[in-house]
Coordinates of C-alpha atoms and ligand atoms in Angstrom, one line a residue:
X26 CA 89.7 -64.8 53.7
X27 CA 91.5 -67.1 51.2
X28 CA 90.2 -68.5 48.8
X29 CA 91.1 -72.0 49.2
X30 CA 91.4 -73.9 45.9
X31 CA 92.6 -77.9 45.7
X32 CA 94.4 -79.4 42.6
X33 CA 93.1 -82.7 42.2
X34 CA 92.9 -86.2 40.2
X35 CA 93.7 -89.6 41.5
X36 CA 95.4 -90.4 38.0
X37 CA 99.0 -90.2 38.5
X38 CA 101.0 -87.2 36.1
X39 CA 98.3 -85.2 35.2
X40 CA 100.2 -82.2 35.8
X41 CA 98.9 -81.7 39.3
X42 CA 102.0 -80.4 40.7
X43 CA 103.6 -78.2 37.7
X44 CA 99.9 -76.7 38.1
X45 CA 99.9 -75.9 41.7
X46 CA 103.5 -74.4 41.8
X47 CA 103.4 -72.1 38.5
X48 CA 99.8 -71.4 39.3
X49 CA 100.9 -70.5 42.8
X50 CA 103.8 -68.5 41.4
X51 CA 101.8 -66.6 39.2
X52 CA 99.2 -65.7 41.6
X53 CA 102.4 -64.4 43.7
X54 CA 104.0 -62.4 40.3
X55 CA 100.7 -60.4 40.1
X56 CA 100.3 -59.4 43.8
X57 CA 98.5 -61.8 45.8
X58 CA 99.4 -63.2 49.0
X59 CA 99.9 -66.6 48.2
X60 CA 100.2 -70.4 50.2
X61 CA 101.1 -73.5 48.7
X62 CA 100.4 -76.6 50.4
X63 CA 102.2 -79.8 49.5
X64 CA 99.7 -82.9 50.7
X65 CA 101.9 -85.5 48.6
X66 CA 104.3 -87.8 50.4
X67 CA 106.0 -87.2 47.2
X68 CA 106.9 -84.1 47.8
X69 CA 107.6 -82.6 44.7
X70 CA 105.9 -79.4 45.3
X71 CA 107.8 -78.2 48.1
X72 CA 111.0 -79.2 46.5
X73 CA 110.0 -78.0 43.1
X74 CA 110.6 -74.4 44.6
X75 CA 114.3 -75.7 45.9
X76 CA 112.6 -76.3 49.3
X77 CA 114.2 -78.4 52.0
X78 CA 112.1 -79.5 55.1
X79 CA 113.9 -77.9 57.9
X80 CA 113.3 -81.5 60.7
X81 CA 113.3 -79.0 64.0
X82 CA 110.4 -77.4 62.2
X83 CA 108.8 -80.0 60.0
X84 CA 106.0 -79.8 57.6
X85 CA 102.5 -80.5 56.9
X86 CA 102.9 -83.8 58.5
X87 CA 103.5 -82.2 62.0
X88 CA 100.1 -80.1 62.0
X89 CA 98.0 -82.8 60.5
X90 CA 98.8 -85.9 63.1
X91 CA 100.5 -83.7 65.9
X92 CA 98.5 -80.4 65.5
X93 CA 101.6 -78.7 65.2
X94 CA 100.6 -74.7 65.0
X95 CA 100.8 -74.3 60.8
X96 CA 102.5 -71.0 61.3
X97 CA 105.3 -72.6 62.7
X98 CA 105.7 -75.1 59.5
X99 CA 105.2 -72.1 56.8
X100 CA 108.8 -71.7 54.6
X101 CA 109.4 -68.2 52.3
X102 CA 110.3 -68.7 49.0
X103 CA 112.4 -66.2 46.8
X104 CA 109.3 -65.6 44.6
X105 CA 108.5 -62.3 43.8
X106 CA 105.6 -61.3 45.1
X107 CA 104.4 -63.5 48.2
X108 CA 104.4 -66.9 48.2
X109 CA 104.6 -69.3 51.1
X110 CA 105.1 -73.0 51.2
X111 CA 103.8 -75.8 53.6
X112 CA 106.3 -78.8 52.1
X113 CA 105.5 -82.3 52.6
X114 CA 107.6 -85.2 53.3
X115 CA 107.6 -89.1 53.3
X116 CA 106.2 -89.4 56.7
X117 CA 102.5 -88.3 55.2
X118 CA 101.8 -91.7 53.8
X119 CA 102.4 -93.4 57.3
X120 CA 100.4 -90.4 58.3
X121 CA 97.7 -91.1 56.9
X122 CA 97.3 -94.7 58.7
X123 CA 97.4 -92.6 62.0
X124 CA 94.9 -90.4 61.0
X125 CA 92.1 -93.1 60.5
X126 CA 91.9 -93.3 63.9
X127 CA 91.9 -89.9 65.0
X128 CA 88.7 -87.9 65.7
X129 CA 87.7 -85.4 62.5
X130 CA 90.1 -87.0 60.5
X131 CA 88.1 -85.7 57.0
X132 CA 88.7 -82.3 58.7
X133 CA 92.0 -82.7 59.7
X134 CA 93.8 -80.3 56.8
X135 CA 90.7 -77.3 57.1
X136 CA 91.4 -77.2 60.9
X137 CA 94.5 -76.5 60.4
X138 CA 94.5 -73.9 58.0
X139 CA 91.8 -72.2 60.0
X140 CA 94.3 -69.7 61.9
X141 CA 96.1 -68.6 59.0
X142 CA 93.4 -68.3 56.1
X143 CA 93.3 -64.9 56.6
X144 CA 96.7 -64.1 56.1
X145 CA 96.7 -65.5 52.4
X146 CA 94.8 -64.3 49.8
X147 CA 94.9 -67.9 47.9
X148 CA 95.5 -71.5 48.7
X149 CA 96.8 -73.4 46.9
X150 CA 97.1 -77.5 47.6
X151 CA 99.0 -79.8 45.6
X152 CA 96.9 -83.5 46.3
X153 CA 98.7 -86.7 45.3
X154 CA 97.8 -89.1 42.6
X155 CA 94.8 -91.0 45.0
X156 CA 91.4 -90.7 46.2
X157 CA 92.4 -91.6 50.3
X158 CA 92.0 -89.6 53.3
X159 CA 94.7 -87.3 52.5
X160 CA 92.6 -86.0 49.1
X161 CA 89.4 -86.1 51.5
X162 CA 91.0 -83.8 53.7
X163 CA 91.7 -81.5 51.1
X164 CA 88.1 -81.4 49.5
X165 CA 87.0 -80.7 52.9
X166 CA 89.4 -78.3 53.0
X167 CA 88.5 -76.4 49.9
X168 CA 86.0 -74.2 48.6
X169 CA 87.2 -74.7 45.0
X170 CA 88.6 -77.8 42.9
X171 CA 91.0 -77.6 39.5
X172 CA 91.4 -80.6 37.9
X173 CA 94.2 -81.0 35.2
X174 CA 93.3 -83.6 32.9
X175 CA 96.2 -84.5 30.1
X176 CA 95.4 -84.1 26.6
X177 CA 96.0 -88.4 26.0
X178 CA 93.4 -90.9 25.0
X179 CA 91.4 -91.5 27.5
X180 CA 91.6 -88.4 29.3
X181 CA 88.0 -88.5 30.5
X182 CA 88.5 -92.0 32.1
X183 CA 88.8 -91.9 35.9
X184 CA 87.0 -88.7 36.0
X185 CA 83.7 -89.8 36.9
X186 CA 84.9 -91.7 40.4
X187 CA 86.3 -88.4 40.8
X188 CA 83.4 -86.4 40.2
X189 CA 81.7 -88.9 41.9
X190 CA 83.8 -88.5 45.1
X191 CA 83.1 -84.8 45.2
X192 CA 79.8 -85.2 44.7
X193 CA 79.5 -87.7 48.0
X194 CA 81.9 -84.6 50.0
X195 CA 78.7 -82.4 48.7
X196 CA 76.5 -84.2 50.1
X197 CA 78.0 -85.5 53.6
X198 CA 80.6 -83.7 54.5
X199 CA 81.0 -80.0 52.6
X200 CA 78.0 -78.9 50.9
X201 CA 79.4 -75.7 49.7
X202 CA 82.7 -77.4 47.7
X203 CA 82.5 -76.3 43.8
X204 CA 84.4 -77.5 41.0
X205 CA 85.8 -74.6 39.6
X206 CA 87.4 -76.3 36.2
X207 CA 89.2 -78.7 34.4
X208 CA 92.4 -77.6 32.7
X209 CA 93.8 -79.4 29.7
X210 CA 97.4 -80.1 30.2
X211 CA 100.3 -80.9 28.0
X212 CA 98.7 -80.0 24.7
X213 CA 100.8 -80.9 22.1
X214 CA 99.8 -78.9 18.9
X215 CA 101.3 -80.9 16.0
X216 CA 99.3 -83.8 17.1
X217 CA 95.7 -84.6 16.2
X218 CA 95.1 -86.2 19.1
X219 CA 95.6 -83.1 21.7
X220 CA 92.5 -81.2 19.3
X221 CA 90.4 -84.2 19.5
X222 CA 90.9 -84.4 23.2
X223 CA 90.6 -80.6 23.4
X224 CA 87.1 -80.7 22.1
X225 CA 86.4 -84.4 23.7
X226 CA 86.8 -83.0 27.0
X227 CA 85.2 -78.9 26.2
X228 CA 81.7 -81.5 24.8
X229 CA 81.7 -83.6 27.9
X230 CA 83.3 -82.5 30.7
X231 CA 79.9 -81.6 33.2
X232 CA 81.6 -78.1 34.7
X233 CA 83.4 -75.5 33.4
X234 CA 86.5 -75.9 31.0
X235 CA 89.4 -73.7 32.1
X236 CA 90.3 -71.6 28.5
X237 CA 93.5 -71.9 28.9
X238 CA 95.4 -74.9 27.7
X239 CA 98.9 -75.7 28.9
X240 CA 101.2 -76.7 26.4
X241 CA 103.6 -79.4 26.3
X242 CA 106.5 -77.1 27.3
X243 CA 110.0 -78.5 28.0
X244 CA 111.0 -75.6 30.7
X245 CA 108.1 -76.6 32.6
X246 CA 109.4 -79.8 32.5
X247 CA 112.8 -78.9 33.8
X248 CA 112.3 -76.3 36.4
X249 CA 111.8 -78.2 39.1
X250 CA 115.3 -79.5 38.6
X251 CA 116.5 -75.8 39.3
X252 CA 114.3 -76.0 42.7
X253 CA 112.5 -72.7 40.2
X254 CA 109.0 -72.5 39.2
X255 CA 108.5 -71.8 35.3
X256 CA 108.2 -68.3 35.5
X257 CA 111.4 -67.3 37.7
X258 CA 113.9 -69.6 35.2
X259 CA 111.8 -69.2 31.8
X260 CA 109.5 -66.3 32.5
X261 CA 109.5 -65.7 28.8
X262 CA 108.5 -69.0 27.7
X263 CA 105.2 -70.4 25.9
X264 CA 104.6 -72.1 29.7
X265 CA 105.2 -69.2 31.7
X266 CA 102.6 -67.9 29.7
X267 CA 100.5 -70.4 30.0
X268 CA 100.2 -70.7 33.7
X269 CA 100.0 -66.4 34.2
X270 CA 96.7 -66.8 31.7
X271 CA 95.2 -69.7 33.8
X272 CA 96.0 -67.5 37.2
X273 CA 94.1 -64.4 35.2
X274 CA 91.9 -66.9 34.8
X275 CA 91.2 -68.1 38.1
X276 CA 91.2 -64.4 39.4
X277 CA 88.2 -63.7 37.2
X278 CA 86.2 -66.8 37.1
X279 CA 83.3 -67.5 40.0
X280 CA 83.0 -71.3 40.4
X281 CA 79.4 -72.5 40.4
Ligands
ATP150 N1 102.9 -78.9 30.3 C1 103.9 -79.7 30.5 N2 104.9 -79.9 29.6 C2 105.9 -80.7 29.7 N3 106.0 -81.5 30.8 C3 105.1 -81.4 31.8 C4 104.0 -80.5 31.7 N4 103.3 -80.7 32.8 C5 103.9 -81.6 33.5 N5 105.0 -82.1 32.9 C6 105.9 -83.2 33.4 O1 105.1 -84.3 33.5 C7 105.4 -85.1 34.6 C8 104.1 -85.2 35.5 O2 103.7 -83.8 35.9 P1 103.3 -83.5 37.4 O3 104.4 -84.0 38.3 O4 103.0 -82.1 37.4 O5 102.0 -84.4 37.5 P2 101.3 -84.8 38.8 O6 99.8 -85.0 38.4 O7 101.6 -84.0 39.9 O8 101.9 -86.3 39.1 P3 101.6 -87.2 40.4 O9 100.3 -87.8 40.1 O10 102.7 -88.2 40.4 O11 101.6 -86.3 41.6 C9 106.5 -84.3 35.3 O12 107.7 -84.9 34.9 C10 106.4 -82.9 34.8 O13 107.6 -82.2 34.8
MG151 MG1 102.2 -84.4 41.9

């Protein structure tokens, strides 16, 4: 059975999405069976990894409001290792009007994962920058939560509605859902400021803090633009790095 792990905070450009793919991809470089999930009408995830929905098979939008099987919707990637990708597409965001209606719509993500959870070891989902139904869905969906929280002034802000939130999914709708760390993002070592919001965040944050920091790395910021995660076009780099510490990481670290 996966392990199911959302990537969430409703502040836009926290580094939700580098973290999903090159956490995703790293996972996959060291043996594990590994799905992404794009839930962001953005859709940077999916095409990130050079992804193009296919629209006689669709995406993630097709299993959420049409119950579309997921197996049907799941695209290979050239990653070594294995790693899957559910993409996302525009469509979502009208989506997610339809789903108000529907019946279990806070469940709508975690039923559909059900039939293929077992063929994954992780799962990985890549929220967007909000706290709406879609991010609800994936809470519900999730037994675990990363939260990347850039190393800026008022990196903490925000993060109580969000801790908030989860704690209201605890309590009505997923009791078992655990936070299993923030992780500082875009550190940027000749500045002050990153250290100061290093230890800001390692003194206050209420759960654990993930020890690995991801620099400010320019290949992370360009490898999307290759349709290549970090570690495929810049394996060697101080973010490649980065992101296979943080999956060792997450391998070896029981969320509470
Ligand atoms: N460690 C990093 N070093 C340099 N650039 C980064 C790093 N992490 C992310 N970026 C860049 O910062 C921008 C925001 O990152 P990203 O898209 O991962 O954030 P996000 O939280 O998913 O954003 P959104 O809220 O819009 O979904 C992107 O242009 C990305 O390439
Ligand atoms: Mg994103």
């Amino acid at each position: 059975m996966a392990r199911v792990i959302a990537v969430v905070n409703q502040k836009g450009g926290t580094g939700k999405t580098t973290t999903s793919v090159n956490l995703a991809c790293a996972l996959a470089e060291k043996g594990k069976f590994v799905l992404l999930v794009d839930l962001d009408p953005q859709a940077n995830a999916g095409s990130g990894l050079g992804i193009e929905a296919d629209p006689k098979r669709g995406t993630l939008y097709n299993a959420l409001i049409e119950g579309a099987a997921p197996s049907n919707l799941i695209y290979e990637t050239n990653v070594e290792g294995s790693l899957h990708v559910i993409p996302a597409e525009q469509d979502l965001s009208g989506g997610q009007i339809e789903m108000v209606n529907m019946e279990d719509r806070e469940f709508l993500l975690k039923n559909a994962l059900l039939e293929i959870r077992n063929d994954y070891d992780y799962i990985i989902i890549d929220c967007p920058p909000s706290l709406d139904l879609l991010t609800l869905n994936a809470l519900t969906a999730s037994d675990e939560i990363i939260i990347p929280v850039q190393c800026e002034y008022y990196a903490l802000e925000g993060l109580s509605q969000l801790l908030n939130t989860i704690k209201l999914v605890k309590e009505n709708l997923h009791p078992d859902l655990k936070v299993l760390g923030a992780l500082l993002t875009m550190y940027y070592r000749r500045i002050r400021l990153s250290e100061d919001v290093v230890s800001e965040v390692r003194n206050n944050f209420p759960y654990f803090v993930f020890k690995t920091v991801i620099p400010r790395n320019i290949r992370l910021a360009e490898a999307p633009s290759f349709g290549q995660s970090v570690l495929t076009l810049a394996g060697w780099s101080k973010g490649a790095k980065a992101y296979r510490k943080l999956a060792d990481e997450v391998i070896n670290t029981n969320a509470k």
